[in-house]
Each structure stands twice: as structure tokens, then as C-alpha cells.
Short mmCIF file of C-alpha atoms in Angstrom, two decimals:
data_model
loop_
_atom_site.label_atom_id
_atom_site.label_comp_id
_atom_site.label_asym_id
_atom_site.label_seq_id
_atom_site.Cartn_x
_atom_site.Cartn_y
_atom_site.Cartn_z
CA UNK D 1 138.61 52.44 86.50
CA UNK D 2 138.89 56.09 85.40
CA UNK D 3 135.85 58.35 84.99
CA UNK D 4 133.60 55.93 86.67
CA UNK D 5 130.03 57.13 86.76
CA UNK D 6 128.62 56.75 90.23
CA UNK D 7 125.96 54.10 90.37
CA UNK D 8 122.45 55.47 90.42
CA UNK D 9 120.65 54.49 93.54
CA UNK D 10 117.20 53.28 92.67
CA UNK D 11 114.76 52.98 95.52
CA UNK D 12 112.24 50.32 94.81
CA UNK D 13 108.79 51.01 96.12
CA UNK D 14 107.97 48.16 98.45
CA UNK D 15 104.52 46.64 98.14
CA UNK D 16 103.49 47.94 101.56
CA UNK D 17 104.32 51.48 100.47
CA UNK D 18 102.36 51.33 97.25
CA UNK D 19 99.32 53.40 96.53
CA UNK D 20 97.13 50.33 96.00
CA UNK D 21 97.94 48.89 99.35
CA UNK D 22 97.16 52.25 100.91
CA UNK D 23 93.70 52.30 99.33
CA UNK D 24 93.15 48.66 100.24
CA UNK D 25 93.91 49.43 103.88
CA UNK D 26 91.27 52.15 103.94
CA UNK D 27 88.76 49.84 102.26
CA UNK D 28 89.34 47.04 104.73
CA UNK D 29 89.03 49.47 107.62
CA UNK D 30 85.71 50.87 106.33
CA UNK D 31 84.29 47.40 105.64
CA UNK D 32 85.33 46.39 109.15
CA UNK D 33 83.63 49.39 110.66
CA UNK D 34 80.38 48.78 108.82
CA UNK D 35 80.48 45.08 109.68
CA UNK D 36 81.04 45.80 113.37
CA UNK D 37 78.10 48.19 113.39
CA UNK D 38 75.68 45.95 111.57
CA UNK D 39 76.80 42.78 113.28
CA UNK D 40 76.42 44.48 116.63
CA UNK D 41 72.99 45.76 115.71
CA UNK D 42 71.92 42.32 114.52
CA UNK D 43 73.11 40.69 117.69
CA UNK D 44 71.03 43.04 119.79
CA UNK D 45 68.16 42.27 117.47
CA UNK D 46 67.91 45.76 116.01
CA UNK D 47 65.30 46.02 113.34
CA UNK D 48 66.64 48.29 110.59
CA UNK D 49 63.89 50.23 108.90
CA UNK D 50 65.72 52.55 106.51
CA UNK D 51 62.72 52.47 104.18
CA UNK D 52 60.80 54.59 106.68
CA UNK D 53 63.35 57.42 106.63
CA UNK D 54 62.46 59.20 103.33
CA UNK D 55 59.02 60.18 104.60
CA UNK D 56 60.69 62.32 107.25
CA UNK D 57 62.32 64.33 104.47
CA UNK D 58 59.23 64.86 102.36
CA UNK D 59 55.83 63.38 101.77
CA UNK D 60 53.38 63.59 98.94
CA UNK D 61 49.86 63.31 100.24
CA UNK D 62 47.02 63.49 97.70
CA UNK D 63 49.35 65.04 95.13
CA UNK D 64 50.45 67.79 97.53
CA UNK D 65 54.08 68.15 98.50
CA UNK D 66 54.96 68.46 102.17
CA UNK D 67 58.33 68.85 103.85
CA UNK D 68 58.94 66.24 106.49
CA UNK D 69 60.08 67.07 110.04
CA UNK D 70 63.77 66.58 109.24
CA UNK D 71 63.76 69.16 106.47
CA UNK D 72 61.66 71.56 108.56
CA UNK D 73 64.20 71.14 111.33
CA UNK D 74 67.00 71.70 108.86
CA UNK D 75 65.42 74.98 107.80
CA UNK D 76 65.23 76.12 111.41
CA UNK D 77 68.86 75.14 111.96
CA UNK D 78 69.85 77.05 108.84
CA UNK D 79 67.87 80.05 109.96
CA UNK D 80 69.56 80.00 113.37
CA UNK D 81 72.91 79.63 111.65
CA UNK D 82 72.34 82.50 109.23
CA UNK D 83 71.36 84.98 111.95
CA UNK D 84 74.09 83.72 114.24
CA UNK D 85 76.85 84.06 111.64
CA UNK D 86 75.93 87.71 111.17
CA UNK D 87 75.64 88.48 114.89
CA UNK D 88 78.79 86.47 115.69
CA UNK D 89 80.85 88.52 113.24
CA UNK D 90 79.41 91.79 114.53
CA UNK D 91 80.03 90.80 118.16
CA UNK D 92 83.53 89.60 117.25
CA UNK D 93 84.45 92.77 115.40
CA UNK D 94 83.03 95.02 118.10
CA UNK D 95 84.78 93.13 120.89
CA UNK D 96 88.06 93.12 118.98
CA UNK D 97 87.84 96.88 118.47
CA UNK D 98 86.88 97.48 122.09
CA UNK D 99 89.85 95.46 123.27
CA UNK D 100 92.18 97.50 121.10
CA UNK D 101 90.57 100.85 121.90
CA UNK D 102 91.93 103.57 124.15
CA UNK D 103 88.82 103.50 126.29
CA UNK D 104 89.43 101.86 129.64
CA UNK D 105 85.77 100.97 130.17
CA UNK D 106 85.58 99.58 126.63
CA UNK D 107 88.53 97.31 127.25
CA UNK D 108 87.15 96.26 130.62
CA UNK D 109 83.76 95.42 129.13
CA UNK D 110 85.35 93.33 126.38
CA UNK D 111 87.55 91.52 128.85
CA UNK D 112 84.63 90.81 131.17
CA UNK D 113 82.53 89.45 128.31
CA UNK D 114 85.34 87.22 127.04
CA UNK D 115 86.16 85.79 130.45
CA UNK D 116 82.56 85.02 131.34
CA UNK D 117 81.68 83.44 128.02
CA UNK D 118 84.84 81.40 127.71
CA UNK D 119 84.81 80.12 131.26
CA UNK D 120 81.26 78.88 131.59
CA UNK D 121 79.68 75.90 129.79
CA UNK D 122 77.62 76.69 126.72
CA UNK D 123 74.78 74.56 128.09
CA UNK D 124 74.69 76.64 131.28
CA UNK D 125 74.79 79.84 129.26
CA UNK D 126 71.81 78.60 127.27
CA UNK D 127 69.84 77.96 130.45
CA UNK D 128 70.77 81.33 131.90
CA UNK D 129 69.63 83.01 128.70
CA UNK D 130 66.43 81.02 128.54
CA UNK D 131 65.35 81.08 132.16
CA UNK D 132 66.76 84.44 133.27
CA UNK D 133 67.34 86.76 130.36
CA UNK D 134 64.45 85.51 128.20
CA UNK D 135 61.68 86.39 130.65
CA UNK D 136 63.36 89.66 131.68
CA UNK D 137 63.60 91.15 128.20
CA UNK D 138 60.71 89.12 126.83
CA UNK D 139 62.63 87.27 124.14
CA UNK D 140 61.15 84.23 122.40
CA UNK D 141 63.10 81.00 122.49
CA UNK D 142 64.33 81.19 118.91
CA UNK D 143 66.08 84.49 119.55
CA UNK D 144 67.33 83.31 122.92
CA UNK D 145 69.03 80.47 121.05
CA UNK D 146 70.44 82.71 118.34
CA UNK D 147 71.78 85.28 120.79
CA UNK D 148 73.32 82.73 123.11
CA UNK D 149 75.13 80.90 120.33
CA UNK D 150 76.25 84.18 118.74
CA UNK D 151 77.68 85.51 121.98
CA UNK D 152 79.46 82.22 122.58
CA UNK D 153 81.04 82.00 119.13
CA UNK D 154 81.60 85.76 119.05
CA UNK D 155 84.17 85.42 121.80
CA UNK D 156 86.25 83.11 119.61
CA UNK D 157 85.67 85.22 116.51
CA UNK D 158 86.86 88.32 118.35
CA UNK D 159 90.26 86.80 119.07
CA UNK D 160 90.67 85.79 115.43
CA UNK D 161 89.61 89.22 114.21
CA UNK D 162 91.91 90.91 116.71
CA UNK D 163 94.87 88.79 115.64
CA UNK D 164 94.11 89.56 111.99
CA UNK D 165 93.95 93.29 112.64
CA UNK D 166 97.14 93.25 114.71
CA UNK D 167 98.94 91.44 111.91
CA UNK D 168 98.61 94.56 109.75
CA UNK D 169 101.82 96.50 110.38
CA UNK D 170 101.82 99.86 112.16
CA UNK D 171 103.14 101.65 109.07
CA UNK D 172 99.85 100.98 107.27
CA UNK D 173 97.88 102.80 109.93
CA UNK D 174 100.34 105.67 109.91
CA UNK D 175 100.27 105.96 106.13
CA UNK D 176 96.50 105.96 106.20
CA UNK D 177 96.33 108.62 108.90
CA UNK D 178 98.95 110.69 107.12
CA UNK D 179 96.78 110.95 104.00
CA UNK D 180 93.99 112.19 106.25
CA UNK D 181 91.81 109.09 106.51
CA UNK D 182 89.73 108.88 109.67
CA UNK D 183 89.88 105.80 111.86
CA UNK D 184 86.74 104.18 110.44
CA UNK D 185 87.95 104.71 106.86
CA UNK D 186 91.35 103.37 107.85
CA UNK D 187 89.71 100.19 109.10
CA UNK D 188 87.45 99.91 106.10
CA UNK D 189 89.80 100.68 103.24
CA UNK D 190 93.27 99.88 104.56
CA UNK D 191 93.32 97.50 107.50
CA UNK D 192 90.40 95.11 107.02
CA UNK D 193 91.08 94.39 103.33
CA UNK D 194 94.52 93.20 104.38
CA UNK D 195 93.38 91.42 107.53
CA UNK D 196 90.29 89.59 106.24
CA UNK D 197 92.13 87.12 103.96
CA UNK D 198 94.15 86.06 107.00
CA UNK D 199 91.04 85.71 109.17
CA UNK D 200 88.98 83.67 106.70
CA UNK D 201 90.33 80.15 107.39
CA UNK D 202 90.07 80.33 111.20
CA UNK D 203 86.71 82.14 111.00
CA UNK D 204 85.39 79.27 108.90
CA UNK D 205 86.28 77.03 111.81
CA UNK D 206 84.21 79.22 114.11
CA UNK D 207 81.24 79.13 111.77
CA UNK D 208 81.42 75.36 111.47
CA UNK D 209 81.45 75.18 115.26
CA UNK D 210 78.47 77.47 115.25
CA UNK D 211 76.50 75.11 113.04
CA UNK D 212 77.41 72.19 115.25
CA UNK D 213 76.72 74.03 118.49
CA UNK D 214 73.33 75.15 117.18
CA UNK D 215 72.13 71.63 118.09
CA UNK D 216 72.15 72.76 121.69
CA UNK D 217 68.98 74.82 121.16
CA UNK D 218 67.16 71.49 121.47
CA UNK D 219 67.42 71.90 125.25
CA UNK D 220 65.16 74.96 125.08
CA UNK D 221 62.77 73.24 122.64
CA UNK D 222 63.48 75.23 119.52
CA UNK D 223 62.39 72.96 116.69
CA UNK D 224 65.71 72.61 114.94
CA UNK D 225 67.08 69.50 113.29
CA UNK D 226 68.20 67.90 116.54
CA UNK D 227 64.90 68.53 118.32
CA UNK D 228 62.98 67.06 115.40
CA UNK D 229 65.21 64.00 115.53
CA UNK D 230 64.61 63.58 119.27
CA UNK D 231 60.86 63.78 118.71
CA UNK D 232 60.93 61.32 115.81
CA UNK D 233 62.88 58.83 117.87
CA UNK D 234 60.45 59.18 120.73
CA UNK D 235 57.69 58.24 118.31
CA UNK D 236 59.38 55.57 116.23
CA UNK D 237 62.29 54.17 118.28
CA UNK D 238 64.44 54.19 115.16
CA UNK D 239 67.37 55.75 116.96
CA UNK D 240 70.08 54.22 114.75
CA UNK D 241 68.67 55.32 111.42
CA UNK D 242 67.61 58.77 112.53
CA UNK D 243 70.78 59.72 114.35
CA UNK D 244 72.92 58.50 111.47
CA UNK D 245 70.76 60.49 109.05
CA UNK D 246 70.92 63.62 111.19
CA UNK D 247 74.70 63.34 111.53
CA UNK D 248 74.87 63.02 107.74
CA UNK D 249 72.79 66.16 107.28
CA UNK D 250 75.05 68.18 109.60
CA UNK D 251 78.06 66.80 107.75
CA UNK D 252 76.64 67.87 104.39
CA UNK D 253 76.04 71.38 105.77
CA UNK D 254 79.52 71.86 107.21
CA UNK D 255 81.35 70.34 104.25
CA UNK D 256 79.38 72.49 101.82
CA UNK D 257 80.33 75.53 103.84
CA UNK D 258 84.01 74.56 103.87
CA UNK D 259 84.02 74.14 100.12
CA UNK D 260 82.27 77.48 99.60
CA UNK D 261 84.76 79.26 101.82
CA UNK D 262 87.71 77.70 100.04
CA UNK D 263 86.33 79.16 96.80
CA UNK D 264 85.88 82.50 98.55
CA UNK D 265 89.46 82.34 99.78
CA UNK D 266 90.74 81.69 96.31
CA UNK D 267 88.71 84.62 95.00
CA UNK D 268 90.01 86.94 97.70
CA UNK D 269 93.59 85.86 97.05
CA UNK D 270 93.23 86.47 93.33
CA UNK D 271 91.86 89.92 93.93
CA UNK D 272 94.76 91.03 96.08
CA UNK I 1 119.29 125.61 92.33
CA UNK I 2 117.35 128.82 92.04
CA UNK I 3 116.42 129.98 95.46
CA UNK I 4 112.66 130.32 95.85
CA UNK I 5 111.55 133.28 97.79
CA UNK I 6 110.57 132.25 101.27
CA UNK I 7 107.71 134.24 102.61
CA UNK I 8 107.87 135.72 106.06
CA UNK I 9 104.70 133.90 106.97
CA UNK I 10 105.25 131.20 109.58
CA UNK I 11 103.63 127.89 108.64
CA UNK I 12 104.91 125.64 111.42
CA UNK I 13 105.56 126.90 114.90
CA UNK I 14 107.07 124.51 117.42
CA UNK I 15 107.52 125.90 120.93
CA UNK I 16 109.25 124.21 123.87
CA UNK I 17 108.06 120.77 122.81
CA UNK I 18 109.01 117.82 124.99
CA UNK I 19 108.12 114.17 124.74
CA UNK I 20 108.91 111.11 126.78
CA UNK I 21 108.78 107.41 125.94
CA UNK I 22 108.33 106.10 129.46
CA UNK I 23 111.20 107.54 131.47
CA UNK I 24 113.24 108.34 128.40
CA UNK I 25 112.99 111.89 127.15
CA UNK I 26 113.12 111.80 123.35
CA UNK I 27 112.45 115.50 122.78
CA UNK I 28 113.70 118.21 125.08
CA UNK I 29 112.37 121.75 124.74
CA UNK I 30 112.36 121.86 120.97
CA UNK I 31 111.86 125.25 119.36
CA UNK I 32 111.60 125.45 115.61
CA UNK I 33 109.98 127.86 113.20
CA UNK I 34 109.35 126.96 109.59
CA UNK I 35 108.22 129.62 107.18
CA UNK I 36 106.02 129.12 104.17
CA UNK I 37 108.09 127.71 101.28
CA UNK I 38 111.04 126.95 103.50
CA UNK I 39 112.98 123.70 103.23
CA UNK I 40 114.41 122.32 106.42
CA UNK I 41 116.78 119.38 106.61
CA UNK I 42 117.02 117.64 109.97
CA UNK I 43 120.01 115.42 110.64
CA UNK I 44 121.69 113.84 113.61
CA UNK I 45 122.79 110.49 114.98
CA UNK I 46 120.23 107.71 115.30
CA UNK I 47 118.10 107.97 118.41
CA UNK I 48 118.46 111.73 118.50
CA UNK I 49 114.72 112.26 118.12
CA UNK I 50 114.60 113.60 114.56
CA UNK I 51 111.94 111.14 113.33
CA UNK I 52 109.91 111.63 116.48
CA UNK I 53 110.03 115.39 115.95
CA UNK I 54 108.62 115.33 112.45
CA UNK I 55 106.10 112.65 113.39
CA UNK I 56 104.79 115.07 116.01
CA UNK I 57 104.02 117.55 113.26
CA UNK I 58 101.20 115.40 111.86
CA UNK I 59 100.38 113.78 115.18
CA UNK I 60 101.62 110.30 114.47
CA UNK I 61 103.28 110.92 117.81
CA UNK I 62 101.78 113.01 120.56
CA UNK I 63 103.92 115.63 122.29
CA UNK I 64 103.45 115.95 126.03
CA UNK I 65 104.34 119.54 126.64
CA UNK I 66 104.82 122.66 124.57
CA UNK I 67 102.89 123.81 121.54
CA UNK I 68 102.82 122.87 117.87
CA UNK I 69 100.87 125.08 115.50
CA UNK I 70 100.62 124.05 111.86
CA UNK I 71 99.15 126.61 109.49
CA UNK I 72 97.04 128.13 112.21
CA UNK I 73 95.84 124.83 113.67
CA UNK I 74 97.15 123.99 117.08
CA UNK I 75 97.74 120.29 117.64
CA UNK I 76 95.78 119.63 120.80
CA UNK I 77 93.22 117.04 121.76
CA UNK I 78 90.70 118.38 119.30
CA UNK I 79 90.44 115.67 116.64
CA UNK I 80 89.18 118.23 114.13
CA UNK I 81 92.45 120.11 114.39
CA UNK I 82 94.41 116.90 113.98
CA UNK I 83 92.38 115.99 110.93
CA UNK I 84 92.88 119.43 109.41
CA UNK I 85 96.61 119.25 109.95
CA UNK I 86 96.84 115.77 108.46
CA UNK I 87 95.02 116.97 105.37
CA UNK I 88 97.56 119.74 104.88
CA UNK I 89 100.68 117.77 105.74
CA UNK I 90 101.90 114.96 103.51
CA UNK I 91 104.32 112.37 104.78
CA UNK I 92 106.79 110.03 103.15
CA UNK I 93 108.09 107.14 105.22
CA UNK I 94 111.35 105.25 105.29
CA UNK I 95 109.53 101.97 104.58
CA UNK I 96 107.26 103.54 101.90
CA UNK I 97 104.13 102.11 103.58
CA UNK I 98 102.18 101.81 100.37
CA UNK I 99 98.88 99.95 100.66
CA UNK I 100 99.79 96.50 99.28
CA UNK I 101 96.23 95.45 98.44
CA UNK I 102 95.64 98.44 96.19
CA UNK I 103 97.14 99.31 92.82
CA UNK I 104 99.48 102.26 92.48
CA UNK I 105 96.61 104.32 91.12
CA UNK I 106 94.25 103.29 93.93
CA UNK I 107 96.94 104.16 96.46
CA UNK I 108 96.88 107.66 95.03
CA UNK I 109 93.10 108.06 94.77
CA UNK I 110 92.00 106.67 98.16
CA UNK I 111 92.78 109.82 100.16
CA UNK I 112 91.43 112.34 97.64
CA UNK I 113 88.20 110.38 97.22
CA UNK I 114 87.54 109.64 100.89
CA UNK I 115 88.84 112.85 102.41
CA UNK I 116 88.67 115.58 99.80
CA UNK I 117 85.49 114.27 98.23
CA UNK I 118 86.78 114.03 94.67
CA UNK I 119 84.90 111.82 92.22
CA UNK I 120 86.66 108.71 90.96
CA UNK I 121 87.32 110.36 87.61
CA UNK I 122 88.73 113.54 89.09
CA UNK I 123 90.89 111.60 91.52
CA UNK I 124 92.21 109.36 88.75
CA UNK I 125 93.19 112.17 86.42
CA UNK I 126 94.83 114.02 89.28
CA UNK I 127 96.69 110.88 90.37
CA UNK I 128 97.98 110.34 86.84
CA UNK I 129 99.22 113.92 86.82
CA UNK I 130 101.26 113.35 89.96
CA UNK I 131 102.45 109.92 88.84
CA UNK I 132 103.79 111.64 85.74
CA UNK I 133 105.53 114.14 87.93
CA UNK I 134 107.31 111.37 89.80
CA UNK I 135 107.95 109.74 86.42
CA UNK I 136 106.12 106.44 86.71
CA UNK I 137 102.71 106.85 85.05
CA UNK I 138 103.25 103.52 83.25
CA UNK I 139 103.15 101.62 86.58
CA UNK I 140 99.74 102.95 87.56
CA UNK I 141 97.89 99.65 87.33
CA UNK I 142 100.44 97.47 89.06
CA UNK I 143 100.48 96.57 92.71
CA UNK I 144 103.26 98.04 94.85
CA UNK I 145 104.93 94.65 95.31
CA UNK I 146 105.72 94.60 91.59
CA UNK I 147 107.79 97.79 91.85
CA UNK I 148 111.36 98.43 92.94
CA UNK I 149 112.07 100.28 96.15
CA UNK I 150 112.83 103.51 94.35
CA UNK I 151 109.63 103.28 92.35
CA UNK I 152 107.62 102.51 95.48
CA UNK I 153 109.02 105.53 97.23
CA UNK I 154 108.16 107.74 94.26
CA UNK I 155 104.60 106.37 94.35
CA UNK I 156 104.52 107.20 98.06
CA UNK I 157 105.51 110.77 97.22
CA UNK I 158 102.80 110.94 94.54
CA UNK I 159 100.25 109.54 97.01
CA UNK I 160 101.04 112.34 99.45
CA UNK I 161 100.99 115.00 96.74
CA UNK I 162 97.54 113.89 95.61
CA UNK I 163 96.19 115.33 98.85
CA UNK I 164 97.61 118.68 97.66
CA UNK I 165 99.36 119.31 100.95
CA UNK I 166 100.96 122.61 101.88
CA UNK I 167 103.76 120.88 103.75
CA UNK I 168 105.67 117.67 103.03
CA UNK I 169 107.47 115.66 105.66
CA UNK I 170 110.14 113.17 104.66
CA UNK I 171 111.23 110.61 107.24
CA UNK I 172 114.52 109.20 105.94
CA UNK I 173 113.03 108.61 102.50
CA UNK I 174 116.17 107.06 101.01
CA UNK I 175 117.48 105.04 103.95
CA UNK I 176 115.78 101.79 102.92
CA UNK I 177 116.83 102.02 99.27
CA UNK I 178 119.57 100.37 97.29
CA UNK I 179 122.29 102.88 96.40
CA UNK I 180 121.38 103.06 92.71
CA UNK I 181 117.79 103.99 93.55
CA UNK I 182 118.58 106.82 95.88
CA UNK I 183 119.18 109.26 93.08
CA UNK I 184 115.80 108.75 91.38
CA UNK I 185 114.03 109.55 94.64
CA UNK I 186 116.22 112.54 95.44
CA UNK I 187 115.66 113.91 91.93
CA UNK I 188 111.92 113.82 92.49
CA UNK I 189 112.38 115.56 95.83
CA UNK I 190 114.52 118.26 94.21
CA UNK I 191 111.82 118.77 91.56
CA UNK I 192 109.32 119.16 94.35
CA UNK I 193 111.57 121.65 96.11
CA UNK I 194 111.66 123.75 92.96
CA UNK I 195 107.88 124.12 93.05
CA UNK I 196 108.21 125.99 96.32
CA UNK I 197 106.75 123.30 98.57
CA UNK I 198 107.43 123.65 102.27
CA UNK I 199 109.51 120.60 103.14
CA UNK I 200 110.98 119.09 106.27
CA UNK I 201 113.35 116.22 105.52
CA UNK I 202 115.04 113.91 107.93
CA UNK I 203 117.92 112.61 105.87
CA UNK I 204 121.62 111.86 105.86
CA UNK I 205 121.98 112.80 102.20
CA UNK I 206 124.21 115.79 102.72
CA UNK I 207 124.56 116.51 99.00
CA UNK I 208 120.79 116.84 98.79
CA UNK I 209 120.78 118.97 101.92
CA UNK I 210 123.35 121.34 100.47
CA UNK I 211 121.30 121.68 97.26
CA UNK I 212 117.86 122.32 98.67
CA UNK I 213 117.99 123.31 102.32
CA UNK I 214 117.30 126.79 103.60
CA UNK I 215 117.72 125.72 107.16
CA UNK I 216 119.86 122.93 108.61
CA UNK I 217 118.87 121.45 111.95
CA UNK I 218 121.20 119.16 113.85
CA UNK I 219 119.76 117.14 116.69
CA UNK I 220 121.43 115.16 119.42
CA UNK I 221 119.90 113.46 122.45
CA UNK I 222 116.52 115.02 121.88
CA UNK I 223 117.73 118.60 121.52
CA UNK I 224 118.34 120.88 118.59
CA UNK I 225 122.03 121.62 119.11
CA UNK I 226 122.61 123.55 115.92
CA UNK I 227 120.26 125.41 113.63
CA UNK I 228 121.88 127.34 110.80
CA UNK I 229 121.85 128.17 107.11
CA UNK I 230 123.54 125.42 105.08
CA UNK I 231 126.61 127.46 104.08
CA UNK I 232 127.44 128.12 107.67
CA UNK I 233 126.38 124.68 108.82
CA UNK I 234 128.71 122.83 106.49
CA UNK I 235 131.68 125.21 106.44
CA UNK I 236 131.70 126.49 109.95
CA UNK I 237 129.65 124.45 112.40
CA UNK I 238 129.70 125.88 115.90
CA UNK I 239 128.84 122.90 118.02
CA UNK I 240 131.44 120.21 118.74
CA UNK I 241 128.91 117.42 118.30
CA UNK I 242 127.93 118.76 114.88
CA UNK I 243 131.58 118.92 113.84
CA UNK I 244 132.14 115.32 114.85
CA UNK I 245 128.98 114.17 113.07
CA UNK I 246 129.82 116.03 109.88
CA UNK I 247 133.40 114.79 109.86
CA UNK I 248 132.14 111.24 110.14
CA UNK I 249 129.43 111.54 107.55
CA UNK I 250 131.39 113.61 105.01
CA UNK I 251 134.77 111.91 105.37
CA UNK I 252 134.07 109.30 102.71
#
């Protein structure tokens, strides 16, 4: 048979590779998970009282609007987070610059800080800050919490910032110096604008960790979301509902942040 | 080309300069005097220290002994002196080193605005002037990555000129270019030479050297082994190493 056209190989999609089966699998898994939870709770005789949860978000008493303890706690958590993000980035940038500086004592200080913070538990650091540093410099517990979390996350941020700065090639520094720019201007106008887009995704990870780790301030009785939840459970014994709700609130916070940063990333990429 | 008058005024004085990278001595007792308006071409085999030498002139490298005086400012540990020298000395790199996140125009205005204190408007009009001189004003609003190598190098020259330097250093400006782009860059450099700019060029473009150089410097193993006027350098080199180098580089 001359000029035979080779037979086209058609791969049929098998039913177990189809999209529908994929979705079905997820559905069955989720239903199973929910069933296991509720069945388990029923068997131990847990009394679900979801209807009592909304009042912990807000209450309207005599026509006046009040935030419930969960929202108040959320505000505190957000406040801690906001301050900590700022301080974390400052600490990270400073440490990164110290580590790359010519000053021997600067490098030593940065190294010492990184080793101590990375090699001790965050919980222990929080206690050291609260019981030792707090009384010495007369810091209230809110700021003890903020500082401790910032210094902890700052150590991770500093490595990311350092890697970002080092990824800018040497020629860029030299070009900047050769047109007479000082070191600070070189950082500000030449190096950081190129390094920041690279740092953004891993720094988002640090900030999400920061939000999650902020729950640890509950051990020094700062009234954040987690502390409020602990108190509510002590009063109401609704541990299932409240913990699930609190986890949901943290999830909403971190996912919102991720989405915002992905927009920011797109904006930065378009600009450059 | 018409020979500009070189003044007798010394603008760069290099005296017994040595430099080591670890145990390796890259520069050995270098002496070199450059007068105002003079054009010096430095050549030599790779690893001979020519780039290191000109990078010492604006302190991208630090010399360890000897003295370098640029336009009355000695390069020592005083950062003010270093800053002054960098403001007066422009540099063009082999790899162009344009700022990729800025447009061509912004590349040219950053230095003047931050260092010389020009307003945005002043810096822009000045940048356009120099971009016209290197013949690419129409690319002003593009980013460097959109330009060819030759165009990028011309922008790099314009960026340096925007600082209105008294001296220009060229570190193998055409070595990273495709052959057909070398000429456009050399043409711009010849134009610049005609304005009477003091220039030090590390290059292997011997045709260019013959056209513009007042002083030819040949380096080998960290020393200046021959320093002569171009006529003598090309027709009657004294040093054996220079002869060998020239025969290799000019033979084809």
C-alpha cells in the first residue's frame, strides 16, 4: 500500500481519568470527613449549639450595636499583625544589611541574633520576653507580644531579603556607584526595586506565619482571637464550635492576604 | 581625525600602584599619567590587569599600595574623595549594566537627579540631548531589554555622559557585542573623542585605537610593558611581548 497515512493514535480518556470522577472523589472525601466528625461527636453525645455562635461576633442590645468577643479578639490579632509586619520587615532588612556589611561587629551581631532566635522555641522566647525583658524595660504585654513575634519572623525575613539582594548582579552595584550614587541611593533606586519582586512570594509566607504565630500571645494573656476563644470555651464548653469558628477566621485572614499579595505581585510585574 | 590639543595639565596621576587578589598580584608598580583631553588605549592579553587598572580609577577596585590622584582628588579612604571622583569619572562596562527596571530615559536621569540635584525636567531635557548624541532618542521610553546590544551600550554611554564627567572610562565596551553592532558603538566613541573628552579605553579594537589614541599602553602580567604614541606602538614596538600580541591580533 503506497503512501499510506500512518494511523492516528487516539487516546481515549478512561472513566477514572475523567474530570467528573475527579470532582466526585473530592466530594465523597469531604462528605466522609464531615460524617466522621459529626458521627463521632454524636456518639460522644456532643451537643452542637451553633445557634449560640453569632452572639460572639456581635450583639444588638437595646438597639445598640456591640462587637462580640471574637471580633474584639480579631481586632487585637490584626493590630498585632499590622505592627509586627512593619517591625519584621525593618528587622529583616536591617539584619540582612548587617550581614552583608563590612563591619565585623555588625556581622557578628546579626549572626548572634539569627542563631539565638532560630535555635530556641518561640514559646520560650515569648516567656523570656514577658518575664525577663518586659519587667526590665517596662514593656506592656501587648508590645512584648509584638516585639517577640517580630524578632522571630524577622530572622526568616532577613534571609529572604538577603537572598533577594544578592540575586541582583554585581554589575548593577558598579553601574550605580559609577554614576555617583551613594550606597543608600543604590539600595533604594537600583537594588531593591529589582530585588523586591523576587522577595514578595516568600515574604508572604513569612507574613502568613506571623499571623498564625500571633496566636501564641495567648500564653501571656493578650486578648487576641485565641485568648478570647479560650475564655469563651471556659465559660460555655462549646469547644467544637468555637475552635472551628476561630480556625475559619484565621483561614479567612490568611487567604485574603494571599490574594491581596498575588494582586500586588501582578502589579509589580506589570510595572517592571 | 583632527588632533585635539592636549593640555599639559595632568588629570590622572597613577604612581607605583599595586594590587593583589589574595596571593595573586594583579597590578605591579603601575605608573601612568593622563593629561587633560588625552585619549589612552589600554590593551593586552586577558588577565593582564587592564580592567582592574581602570576600575581602580573610580574605586570599583581598591588599590593596596601607591597613589591615584584624579583631578586633584586622591583616592584614599575618605569617602568624600571617592564620591567626588565618581562624579567626575564616567564608566562604560562590557556588559552594559543598564538598570533593567528603569526606562532608557530613567536610566539617564537617575544620576543627575539624585547626585547633581537636577529637577526632573532639567534631567529629562539633558538626557534627551545626550540620547540624541548617541543617536537613539526614539528609544527613550523603552526598557533596556527591548534594545539590541549596540543600542544598550550607546544608552550606557549616554547615561555616563549625563553626569557631565571630565573623564570617561571604557572597559571593553565592544567585547560583548555582535560584530555588526561594534561599529555603531565605536562611531559614538569617536564622536565623543572629537569633543575633547579625556578617555581611557580598554579595547582590542586596534583600528579604533589607531584613530583616536594619543597614548597606547600595553599590559602584561600586571605591568605596563610598553607605553608609546600609536605610530611608534604599531609600527615599531620595542617589547617582544607587544610584538607577539600585535602580530596575533593584527594578522587577520
